[in-house]
Amino acid sequence: MSNKSCCFFILPISFIAMLSISACNAIEKIPVSLADGLTLPELLSSNVALINVDELSTLIKEPWYSEIVVKKNGGHELSLSSCDDYFIGSSPEARTVKPYEMNAYLELKVMCEASRLMLSAKPSKLSYLPIPILKESSPDFWPKPLSFITSSAESKRSNQNPELKYWFDVTPITNFKKKSESSFTYYHIGGYQEVGIIGRGDLNNDEIEDLIIVIRDHVSNGSYFNMRLLVLSVDNQQRWSLISEH
């Protein structure tokens, strides 16, 4: 009789312990978070507040501040007026019919892609992201694909050179300017790069927090402009790696 009583109490205690562990795991999860590098709300036809990541599913359906007409391979023209339109009909090789709209289209499409990335991000269990994330020395440690490269031939040479490991190795930085904790500008001979943090979350299902950033590449004297969306990860030894580029 006493053995039965003992078992009767042991099972509920074990069950409570399991619930406690589950609750702790749920509390310890690091939520997906946005930073001010995501400018999509500013690119819409009406002011739409963005408080949390889930609201991005609504914003990608909202109309842009202006319709953009692009031409795909084969000459087919397509009118785009929202991120939804872009996701459904556009393609990487699409170019604007009006050349002067290309930079605006680039901003819109990158922010649409950034929003989709943020919606796919998951809460993480661990984070090795430093505080602050952006700093003067970031180019010394971030991987070389972040460097300023304007041609595929130059990119190929950089990738094939094992001595070039970091951003600074390819594009030595001469100066920097801090706009905010999530926005820095890095200057180099011939141009500059604006780096903005889009947000944080687990993008490759390893339960470690990743960093989503946007880079705007400019030349000092010229019209060249490019935008890149990148996902970075850092391990417990502060070694950075590139997960993906969009």
Short mmCIF file of C-alpha atoms in Angstrom, two decimals:
data_model
loop_
_atom_site.label_atom_id
_atom_site.label_comp_id
_atom_site.label_asym_id
_atom_site.label_seq_id
_atom_site.Cartn_x
_atom_site.Cartn_y
_atom_site.Cartn_z
CA MET A 1 0.00 0.00 0.00
CA SER A 2 2.83 2.37 0.86
CA ASN A 3 4.61 1.56 -2.42
CA LYS A 4 1.50 2.49 -4.38
CA SER A 5 1.25 5.75 -2.49
CA CYS A 6 4.88 6.48 -3.24
CA CYS A 7 4.41 5.93 -6.93
CA PHE A 8 1.27 8.05 -6.84
CA PHE A 9 3.29 11.06 -5.63
CA ILE A 10 6.43 10.46 -7.74
CA LEU A 11 4.59 10.61 -11.08
CA PRO A 12 2.98 14.01 -10.53
CA ILE A 13 6.29 15.48 -9.31
CA SER A 14 8.08 14.20 -12.42
CA PHE A 15 5.36 15.62 -14.60
CA ILE A 16 5.60 19.00 -12.86
CA ALA A 17 9.38 18.95 -13.33
CA MET A 18 8.95 18.36 -17.06
CA LEU A 19 6.52 21.24 -17.27
CA SER A 20 8.98 23.45 -15.41
CA ILE A 21 11.79 22.59 -17.82
CA SER A 22 9.54 23.32 -20.79
CA ALA A 23 8.52 26.62 -19.26
CA CYS A 24 12.14 27.59 -18.68
CA ASN A 25 13.04 26.74 -22.28
CA ALA A 26 10.16 28.86 -23.53
CA ILE A 27 11.24 31.81 -21.37
CA GLU A 28 14.88 31.51 -22.45
CA LYS A 29 14.07 31.85 -26.16
CA ILE A 30 15.35 35.07 -27.69
CA PRO A 31 12.57 36.65 -29.76
CA VAL A 32 13.06 37.82 -33.34
CA SER A 33 13.64 41.57 -33.28
CA LEU A 34 13.64 44.43 -35.78
CA ALA A 35 16.03 47.36 -36.07
CA ASP A 36 15.66 50.70 -37.83
CA GLY A 37 17.51 49.45 -40.92
CA LEU A 38 14.21 48.08 -42.20
CA THR A 39 12.77 51.05 -44.07
CA LEU A 40 9.73 49.39 -45.68
CA PRO A 41 7.17 51.43 -43.67
CA GLU A 42 8.73 54.61 -45.08
CA LEU A 43 8.32 53.35 -48.66
CA LEU A 44 4.57 52.83 -48.55
CA SER A 45 1.82 55.13 -49.83
CA SER A 46 0.40 55.62 -46.34
CA ASN A 47 1.89 55.70 -42.88
CA VAL A 48 1.74 52.22 -41.41
CA ALA A 49 3.06 51.58 -37.91
CA LEU A 50 5.42 48.66 -37.47
CA ILE A 51 5.66 47.41 -33.91
CA ASN A 52 6.52 43.73 -34.25
CA VAL A 53 7.72 41.28 -36.89
CA ASP A 54 4.31 39.67 -37.43
CA GLU A 55 2.95 42.94 -38.80
CA LEU A 56 5.28 42.61 -41.79
CA SER A 57 2.84 40.09 -43.26
CA THR A 58 0.42 43.02 -43.62
CA LEU A 59 2.98 45.54 -44.82
CA ILE A 60 4.11 43.43 -47.77
CA LYS A 61 0.57 43.71 -49.12
CA GLU A 62 0.39 47.50 -48.74
CA PRO A 63 0.91 49.69 -51.85
CA TRP A 64 4.28 51.35 -52.41
CA TYR A 65 4.57 55.14 -52.57
CA SER A 66 4.79 54.76 -56.36
CA GLU A 67 4.19 52.14 -59.02
CA ILE A 68 7.34 50.86 -60.73
CA VAL A 69 7.31 49.39 -64.24
CA VAL A 70 10.06 46.83 -64.87
CA LYS A 71 11.12 44.93 -67.95
CA LYS A 72 12.02 41.26 -67.68
CA ASN A 73 14.13 39.21 -70.07
CA GLY A 74 12.37 38.97 -73.37
CA GLY A 75 11.06 42.50 -73.10
CA HIS A 76 7.92 41.72 -71.10
CA GLU A 77 6.88 44.74 -69.02
CA LEU A 78 5.37 44.38 -65.57
CA SER A 79 3.83 46.96 -63.23
CA LEU A 80 4.73 46.51 -59.57
CA SER A 81 3.07 48.39 -56.73
CA SER A 82 3.65 46.23 -53.64
CA CYS A 83 5.98 43.60 -52.23
CA ASP A 84 3.36 41.00 -53.06
CA ASP A 85 3.52 42.09 -56.72
CA TYR A 86 7.31 41.86 -56.60
CA PHE A 87 7.30 38.37 -55.07
CA ILE A 88 4.81 37.05 -57.63
CA GLY A 89 5.97 38.65 -60.86
CA SER A 90 9.48 40.02 -60.74
CA SER A 91 12.81 38.28 -61.32
CA PRO A 92 16.46 39.02 -60.43
CA GLU A 93 17.30 40.27 -63.90
CA ALA A 94 14.36 42.71 -64.09
CA ARG A 95 15.27 46.35 -64.76
CA THR A 96 13.13 49.46 -64.60
CA VAL A 97 11.75 50.82 -67.88
CA LYS A 98 12.72 54.32 -66.71
CA PRO A 99 16.47 54.17 -65.89
CA TYR A 100 16.23 56.91 -63.25
CA GLU A 101 13.87 54.68 -61.20
CA MET A 102 16.40 51.86 -60.82
CA ASN A 103 17.78 53.04 -57.48
CA ALA A 104 14.28 53.45 -56.07
CA TYR A 105 13.35 49.96 -57.29
CA LEU A 106 16.50 48.54 -55.72
CA GLU A 107 15.55 50.03 -52.35
CA LEU A 108 12.01 48.66 -52.61
CA LYS A 109 12.98 45.14 -53.66
CA VAL A 110 15.73 44.84 -51.02
CA MET A 111 13.33 45.93 -48.28
CA CYS A 112 10.74 43.45 -49.55
CA GLU A 113 13.34 40.68 -49.42
CA ALA A 114 14.41 41.84 -45.96
CA SER A 115 10.80 41.69 -44.75
CA ARG A 116 10.41 38.18 -46.11
CA LEU A 117 13.62 37.15 -44.37
CA MET A 118 12.45 38.59 -41.07
CA LEU A 119 9.14 36.74 -41.37
CA SER A 120 11.05 33.48 -41.87
CA ALA A 121 13.32 34.05 -38.84
CA LYS A 122 12.73 32.01 -35.69
CA PRO A 123 13.41 32.72 -32.01
CA SER A 124 16.85 31.54 -30.94
CA LYS A 125 18.20 29.88 -27.82
CA LEU A 126 21.73 31.29 -27.90
CA SER A 127 23.30 34.55 -29.03
CA TYR A 128 26.95 35.46 -29.44
CA LEU A 129 26.28 38.84 -31.03
CA PRO A 130 28.52 41.45 -29.38
CA ILE A 131 27.31 44.65 -27.75
CA PRO A 132 27.42 46.93 -29.62
CA ILE A 133 27.18 44.97 -32.86
CA LEU A 134 28.41 47.72 -35.18
CA LYS A 135 31.68 49.39 -34.31
CA GLU A 136 34.68 51.02 -35.95
CA SER A 137 36.53 47.69 -36.01
CA SER A 138 33.75 45.62 -37.61
CA PRO A 139 35.51 45.49 -41.03
CA ASP A 140 38.51 43.88 -39.30
CA PHE A 141 36.43 40.81 -38.40
CA TRP A 142 33.52 40.59 -40.81
CA PRO A 143 33.96 38.25 -43.83
CA LYS A 144 35.34 39.57 -47.10
CA PRO A 145 32.11 39.27 -49.16
CA LEU A 146 31.01 42.48 -47.41
CA SER A 147 33.81 44.44 -49.07
CA PHE A 148 33.25 46.99 -51.83
CA ILE A 149 33.61 45.19 -55.19
CA THR A 150 32.18 46.57 -58.42
CA SER A 151 32.91 43.78 -60.92
CA SER A 152 32.54 40.01 -61.14
CA ALA A 153 36.22 39.68 -62.18
CA GLU A 154 37.33 41.55 -59.07
CA SER A 155 35.04 39.40 -56.94
CA LYS A 156 36.49 36.22 -58.45
CA ARG A 157 40.06 37.34 -57.72
CA SER A 158 39.13 38.15 -54.14
CA ASN A 159 37.41 34.81 -53.58
CA GLN A 160 40.38 32.88 -54.96
CA ASN A 161 42.93 34.65 -52.77
CA PRO A 162 43.21 32.77 -49.42
CA GLU A 163 45.20 35.61 -47.88
CA LEU A 164 42.13 37.84 -48.08
CA LYS A 165 39.86 36.80 -45.21
CA TYR A 166 38.15 39.89 -43.93
CA TRP A 167 36.33 42.93 -45.27
CA PHE A 168 39.26 45.21 -44.32
CA ASP A 169 41.71 42.99 -46.27
CA VAL A 170 39.89 43.72 -49.53
CA THR A 171 38.67 47.26 -48.81
CA PRO A 172 40.88 49.08 -46.29
CA ILE A 173 38.75 51.54 -44.32
CA THR A 174 40.05 55.09 -44.03
CA ASN A 175 37.30 56.59 -41.85
CA PHE A 176 33.90 55.86 -40.36
CA LYS A 177 30.82 57.69 -39.14
CA LYS A 178 28.35 56.46 -36.57
CA LYS A 179 24.75 57.44 -37.28
CA SER A 180 23.18 55.24 -34.61
CA GLU A 181 23.84 51.95 -32.84
CA SER A 182 22.44 50.17 -35.90
CA SER A 183 23.81 52.39 -38.68
CA PHE A 184 27.44 53.09 -39.60
CA THR A 185 29.14 54.49 -42.71
CA TYR A 186 32.59 53.18 -43.62
CA TYR A 187 34.77 55.22 -45.97
CA HIS A 188 37.56 53.95 -48.19
CA ILE A 189 39.55 55.23 -51.16
CA GLY A 190 37.09 55.76 -53.99
CA GLY A 191 33.83 55.26 -52.14
CA TYR A 192 31.91 54.46 -49.01
CA GLN A 193 29.55 51.82 -47.63
CA GLU A 194 26.50 52.41 -45.46
CA VAL A 195 25.72 49.48 -43.16
CA GLY A 196 22.35 49.16 -41.45
CA ILE A 197 21.03 46.45 -39.17
CA ILE A 198 17.68 45.06 -40.36
CA GLY A 199 17.04 42.68 -37.48
CA ARG A 200 18.00 39.56 -35.56
CA GLY A 201 16.76 35.99 -35.38
CA ASP A 202 17.61 32.39 -36.24
CA LEU A 203 17.77 32.10 -40.04
CA ASN A 204 19.48 28.72 -40.49
CA ASN A 205 17.73 26.60 -37.85
CA ASP A 206 20.75 26.14 -35.58
CA GLU A 207 19.01 27.95 -32.68
CA ILE A 208 21.77 30.61 -32.64
CA GLU A 209 20.84 34.24 -33.24
CA ASP A 210 21.87 35.59 -36.66
CA LEU A 211 22.19 39.14 -37.92
CA ILE A 212 20.46 40.56 -41.01
CA ILE A 213 22.11 43.66 -42.48
CA VAL A 214 21.82 45.86 -45.55
CA ILE A 215 24.83 47.41 -47.27
CA ARG A 216 24.58 50.36 -49.64
CA ASP A 217 27.68 50.70 -51.83
CA HIS A 218 28.58 54.12 -53.27
CA VAL A 219 31.47 55.50 -55.31
CA SER A 220 32.75 58.93 -54.32
CA ASN A 221 32.65 60.47 -57.80
CA GLY A 222 30.16 58.69 -59.98
CA SER A 223 26.68 57.27 -60.24
CA TYR A 224 27.40 53.69 -59.16
CA PHE A 225 25.06 52.47 -56.44
CA ASN A 226 24.24 49.00 -55.20
CA MET A 227 22.37 47.43 -52.30
CA ARG A 228 23.02 44.06 -50.74
CA LEU A 229 21.12 42.09 -48.13
CA LEU A 230 23.22 39.70 -46.05
CA VAL A 231 22.76 37.26 -43.18
CA LEU A 232 25.72 36.89 -40.82
CA SER A 233 26.42 34.56 -37.93
CA VAL A 234 28.98 34.69 -35.14
CA ASP A 235 30.13 31.85 -32.90
CA ASN A 236 31.18 31.75 -29.26
CA GLN A 237 34.75 32.71 -30.25
CA GLN A 238 33.51 35.81 -32.10
CA ARG A 239 34.27 34.34 -35.52
CA TRP A 240 31.94 35.80 -38.13
CA SER A 241 30.64 33.98 -41.19
CA LEU A 242 28.32 34.74 -44.08
CA ILE A 243 25.20 32.55 -44.15
CA SER A 244 23.53 33.97 -47.24
CA GLU A 245 23.30 36.98 -49.57
CA HIS A 246 20.12 38.18 -51.25
#
